[in-house]
Amino acid sequence: MGYRVVVAGATGNVGREMLNILAERQFPADEIAAVASSRSAGETIEYGETGQTLKIQNIEHFDPAGWDIALFAIGSDATKVHAPRFAAAGCTVIDNSSLYRMDPDVPLIVPEVNPDAIDGYKARNIIANPNCSTAQMVVALKPLHDAAKIRRVVVSTYQSVSGAGKAGMDELFEQSRNIFVGDQSEPQKFTKQIAFNVIPHIDKFLEDGSTKEEWKMVVETKKILDPKIRVTATCVRVPVFVGHSESINIEFENELSAEEAQNILREAPGVMLVDKREDGGYVTPVECVGDYATFISRVRDDSTVDNGLNLWCVSDNLRKGAALNAVQIAELLGRRHLHKGD
């Protein structure tokens, strides 16, 4: 007997990707429900490439009783209303919003990094999915931390517009087209022009001058990986449709050479090392789209500090940064606790 699975926010970028990945990975689901807001209710959506179509149901009227797992991609406001309702009905919520990530009673999970933490899910019957930039970074950091103990991380991100949803992707397309033909195009989703530009601002500004996106990377890394790691982040939106990139500088307590780090990363779960030190011997966002892996390139020693390394990290933010990680959590939950699809 398989699972009964709900995908909430099924019409959005991440929700659609959740459906695709459930189908691709042949998740043992006997029944899939696609739910969204009343605006989308009654529409149909494809369940990956299975040939099956699902009718969108209104989340306001959806009864979660008898359903096993719900993958949420509906934003914090709607999650605040519906996640407790689903959880109370016995349907375990895997939430992609930021609402529960720092709740001490809610595990924040990246399956390659801290799978044991999922055992605490029963406190709220909710599991949190991390921020997209945090997810790919900790996949890269975990095996290196195990080997030489990370002291400090300095990360600069190059985040695609899909992280801001369909509206962000539409704005990049429209602005690029308008610039080519000489039409004006005022920013709507972003604070400044995103086409042919970069914007050092993602999410709200905080009192200390950092943004909430940068704060998320700091606190989530500590919760997932190690509270002793010091993290400082600068998060930048770039004119790329899909795929987040990160330049990561790492300072270790113990010595770890670039060659040793490459050997470790080559064998690490979820990581694909592509580091040829030649023209094109690295991965860019365009090449990672649609892939499950977190790609690591440009691994090299940092001679300015003791035990320092630099690396380049690229991943499909709609996959490992969101939908894939959520499905992997569902798989982990099934293996460790629910055991329905065995």
XYZ file of C-alpha atoms in Angstrom:
342
model
C 0.000 0.000 0.000
C 1.372 3.407 -0.987
C 0.881 6.928 0.263
C -1.819 9.523 -0.254
C 0.058 12.726 -1.061
C -1.092 16.333 -1.324
C 0.816 18.992 -3.251
C -0.315 22.412 -2.037
C 0.470 25.300 -4.346
C 0.508 22.923 -7.295
C 0.161 25.659 -9.925
C 3.257 27.610 -8.874
C 6.845 27.074 -10.044
C 7.807 24.934 -7.048
C 4.496 23.071 -6.866
C 4.735 22.036 -10.511
C 8.283 20.889 -9.930
C 7.147 18.859 -6.909
C 4.667 17.007 -9.109
C 7.331 16.418 -11.765
C 9.824 15.041 -9.250
C 7.299 12.809 -7.486
C 6.584 11.273 -10.875
C 10.247 11.094 -11.970
C 11.352 9.376 -8.775
C 8.321 7.084 -8.842
C 7.337 8.041 -5.307
C 5.073 5.254 -3.988
C 1.849 7.253 -4.072
C -1.508 5.548 -4.467
C -3.213 8.924 -4.806
C -2.043 12.480 -5.520
C -4.120 15.575 -4.789
C -3.195 18.923 -6.339
C -4.524 21.867 -4.342
C -4.166 25.622 -4.694
C -6.072 28.838 -4.056
C -9.604 29.402 -5.261
C -8.241 31.241 -8.335
C -6.874 27.983 -9.747
C -9.570 25.598 -8.550
C -11.062 23.540 -11.368
C -8.017 23.816 -13.644
C -6.050 20.708 -14.571
C -2.342 20.034 -14.257
C -0.112 17.224 -15.473
C 1.425 14.757 -13.064
C 4.916 14.784 -14.539
C 5.191 12.772 -17.751
C 2.911 9.982 -16.576
C 0.074 11.048 -18.853
C -2.107 11.528 -15.769
C -3.817 14.878 -15.199
C -4.995 16.167 -11.848
C -7.857 18.556 -11.194
C -6.874 21.451 -8.941
C -8.856 21.538 -5.715
C -9.481 24.583 -3.531
C -7.255 24.332 -0.457
C -9.854 26.206 1.599
C -12.318 23.331 1.167
C -9.850 20.446 1.093
C -10.214 17.858 3.891
C -6.745 16.513 4.843
C -8.079 13.651 6.972
C -6.795 10.325 5.677
C -3.940 11.842 3.703
C -0.376 10.917 4.688
C 1.958 13.676 3.462
C 1.423 17.219 2.216
C 4.131 19.101 0.323
C 3.464 22.807 0.863
C 4.592 25.533 -1.566
C 2.039 28.216 -0.783
C 3.947 30.947 1.079
C 4.067 31.780 4.767
C 0.684 33.498 5.129
C -1.333 30.619 3.710
C 0.897 28.070 5.443
C 0.154 29.697 8.792
C -3.544 28.981 8.207
C -3.424 25.531 6.632
C -0.323 23.726 7.943
C -1.662 23.351 11.515
C -5.000 22.167 10.078
C -3.337 19.481 7.957
C -0.964 18.448 10.759
C -3.808 18.134 13.272
C -5.647 15.843 10.832
C -2.678 13.460 10.815
C -1.214 14.586 7.496
C 2.498 15.361 7.907
C 3.357 18.737 6.354
C 6.664 19.310 4.569
C 6.745 23.083 4.268
C 8.757 25.069 1.752
C 8.030 28.482 3.286
C 10.182 30.213 5.913
C 7.432 30.095 8.552
C 8.579 27.123 10.635
C 12.290 26.881 9.802
C 13.539 28.304 13.077
C 10.798 26.766 15.266
C 12.657 24.584 17.789
C 9.879 21.970 17.583
C 10.108 21.688 13.781
C 13.039 19.851 12.185
C 14.801 21.696 9.350
C 16.029 18.983 7.018
C 18.433 18.436 4.159
C 18.489 14.639 3.866
C 22.164 14.398 2.825
C 23.171 16.534 5.811
C 21.034 15.931 8.931
C 18.660 13.000 8.312
C 18.502 12.026 11.998
C 16.868 15.346 12.877
C 13.668 14.204 11.150
C 12.902 12.017 14.160
C 11.634 15.134 15.955
C 8.820 15.762 13.470
C 6.110 14.326 15.717
C 6.153 17.349 18.039
C 4.234 19.424 15.458
C 3.763 16.926 12.597
C 5.530 19.541 10.448
C 8.947 19.405 8.754
C 10.614 22.496 7.302
C 12.428 22.761 3.982
C 15.344 25.243 4.110
C 15.944 28.321 2.022
C 17.072 27.447 -1.510
C 20.538 28.985 -1.107
C 21.097 27.325 2.251
C 20.124 23.890 0.935
C 22.748 23.687 -1.772
C 25.440 25.268 0.420
C 25.084 22.820 3.306
C 25.195 19.865 0.899
C 28.630 21.136 -0.122
C 29.752 22.009 3.403
C 28.700 18.856 5.270
C 31.390 16.420 4.029
C 34.091 19.075 4.433
C 32.904 19.892 7.952
C 33.071 16.208 8.870
C 36.660 16.085 7.607
C 38.205 19.255 9.019
C 35.583 21.149 11.098
C 34.450 24.427 9.583
C 35.085 27.555 11.638
C 33.792 30.298 9.334
C 31.991 30.680 5.992
C 31.826 33.751 3.758
C 29.310 33.272 0.945
C 28.196 35.501 -1.912
C 25.188 34.271 -3.854
C 24.142 34.808 -7.463
C 20.458 33.932 -7.285
C 18.179 33.432 -10.286
C 14.889 35.247 -10.742
C 12.877 32.022 -10.407
C 13.549 32.341 -6.682
C 11.064 35.212 -6.809
C 8.433 33.067 -8.534
C 6.787 33.342 -11.925
C 6.507 37.121 -11.576
C 10.288 37.376 -11.311
C 10.834 35.261 -14.412
C 8.233 37.254 -16.342
C 9.869 40.540 -15.347
C 13.296 39.446 -16.577
C 11.815 38.316 -19.889
C 9.722 41.446 -20.413
C 12.518 43.858 -19.457
C 15.038 42.099 -21.700
C 12.658 42.243 -24.646
C 11.730 45.859 -24.013
C 15.368 46.940 -23.822
C 16.106 45.272 -27.155
C 13.243 47.051 -28.933
C 13.724 50.377 -27.152
C 10.592 50.323 -24.982
C 10.537 51.429 -21.373
C 10.066 48.836 -18.645
C 9.716 49.901 -15.031
C 10.545 47.429 -12.254
C 7.515 45.770 -10.681
C 8.669 42.661 -8.807
C 12.216 43.833 -8.164
C 13.433 47.123 -6.697
C 15.605 47.942 -9.712
C 16.039 46.817 -13.309
C 16.992 43.126 -13.329
C 17.680 42.703 -17.066
C 21.430 43.124 -17.766
C 21.934 44.086 -14.128
C 22.512 42.621 -10.661
C 20.656 43.623 -7.499
C 22.350 43.195 -4.076
C 19.006 42.930 -2.302
C 16.787 39.878 -1.695
C 13.919 40.047 0.820
C 13.498 42.767 3.464
C 16.264 44.809 5.057
C 16.979 44.231 8.742
C 18.209 46.751 11.310
C 21.848 45.677 11.024
C 21.905 46.352 7.283
C 21.671 42.729 6.201
C 18.663 41.331 4.371
C 16.347 38.610 5.575
C 17.692 36.286 2.854
C 21.195 36.729 4.246
C 19.924 36.174 7.796
C 18.235 32.950 6.685
C 21.486 31.555 5.344
C 23.231 32.305 8.636
C 20.683 30.872 11.069
C 19.587 27.935 8.917
C 23.174 26.756 8.389
C 23.687 26.814 12.123
C 20.504 24.824 12.771
C 21.126 22.244 10.046
C 24.880 21.791 10.277
C 26.496 23.187 13.446
C 25.577 26.141 15.699
C 29.272 26.963 16.173
C 29.890 27.773 12.505
C 30.133 31.514 11.831
C 28.472 32.528 8.570
C 28.326 35.844 6.747
C 26.367 36.158 3.502
C 25.758 38.644 0.704
C 22.771 37.650 -1.435
C 22.465 39.029 -4.962
C 19.745 38.648 -7.587
C 21.136 38.112 -11.099
C 19.522 37.986 -14.577
C 19.414 34.192 -14.788
C 16.081 32.387 -15.130
C 16.843 29.194 -13.132
C 19.840 28.074 -11.092
C 21.508 29.628 -8.063
C 25.279 30.031 -7.843
C 27.443 30.660 -4.792
C 31.034 31.699 -4.226
C 31.959 30.126 -0.895
C 35.054 30.868 1.194
C 35.609 28.397 4.033
C 37.967 28.572 7.005
C 38.615 25.277 8.824
C 39.954 24.437 12.249
C 42.122 21.680 10.780
C 44.237 21.510 7.654
C 42.482 20.442 4.465
C 44.094 20.855 1.055
C 42.194 21.580 -2.141
C 43.127 18.133 -3.449
C 41.823 16.444 -0.293
C 38.617 18.492 -0.509
C 38.140 17.447 -4.140
C 38.523 13.788 -3.206
C 35.979 14.168 -0.395
C 33.467 16.039 -2.556
C 33.826 13.524 -5.372
C 32.319 10.862 -3.089
C 29.841 13.041 -1.185
C 26.077 12.338 -1.444
C 24.185 14.787 -3.619
C 27.389 16.391 -4.931
C 28.792 16.325 -8.460
C 32.384 17.578 -8.670
C 33.257 19.166 -12.029
C 36.603 20.886 -11.547
C 38.961 20.574 -14.526
C 40.875 23.871 -14.202
C 40.607 24.586 -17.899
C 38.343 26.589 -20.200
C 34.800 25.404 -19.525
C 35.902 22.967 -16.834
C 33.263 24.181 -14.370
C 29.464 24.277 -14.138
C 27.247 27.309 -14.706
C 23.551 27.765 -13.861
C 22.353 27.042 -17.404
C 23.934 23.588 -17.233
C 22.433 22.592 -13.883
C 18.771 23.176 -14.793
C 16.690 20.021 -14.435
C 19.412 18.143 -12.577
C 19.239 16.722 -9.051
C 22.884 17.358 -8.116
C 24.630 20.200 -6.342
C 27.612 20.946 -8.599
C 30.971 21.995 -7.161
C 33.764 23.588 -9.196
C 36.786 25.889 -8.723
C 38.015 24.202 -5.515
C 41.250 25.953 -4.522
C 43.347 26.906 -1.520
C 42.941 30.331 0.089
C 46.414 31.475 1.042
C 45.164 34.518 2.979
C 44.064 32.467 6.005
C 45.198 29.314 7.741
C 43.244 26.279 6.507
C 41.184 28.166 3.930
C 39.418 27.011 0.766
C 37.351 28.620 -1.976
C 34.767 26.859 -4.094
C 31.981 27.520 -6.600
C 28.576 25.896 -5.967
C 25.703 25.707 -8.481
C 22.294 24.021 -8.261
C 18.798 24.157 -9.729
C 17.014 26.221 -7.077
C 13.581 24.892 -8.052
C 14.870 21.338 -7.523
C 17.456 20.890 -4.759
C 16.622 24.332 -3.429
C 12.939 23.501 -3.054
C 10.953 20.714 -4.712
C 13.581 17.960 -4.823
C 14.575 18.490 -1.213
C 10.913 18.311 -0.159
C 10.412 15.017 -2.012
C 13.644 13.654 -0.526
C 12.301 14.549 2.918
C 9.096 12.651 2.101
C 11.177 9.647 1.052
C 13.211 9.862 4.256
C 10.039 10.168 6.344
C 8.664 7.068 4.680
C 11.823 5.022 5.237
C 12.276 5.992 8.874
C 8.732 6.329 10.176
C 5.731 5.725 7.940
C 6.821 2.538 6.094
C 3.801 2.505 3.770
C 5.641 2.259 0.473
C 7.969 -0.581 1.504
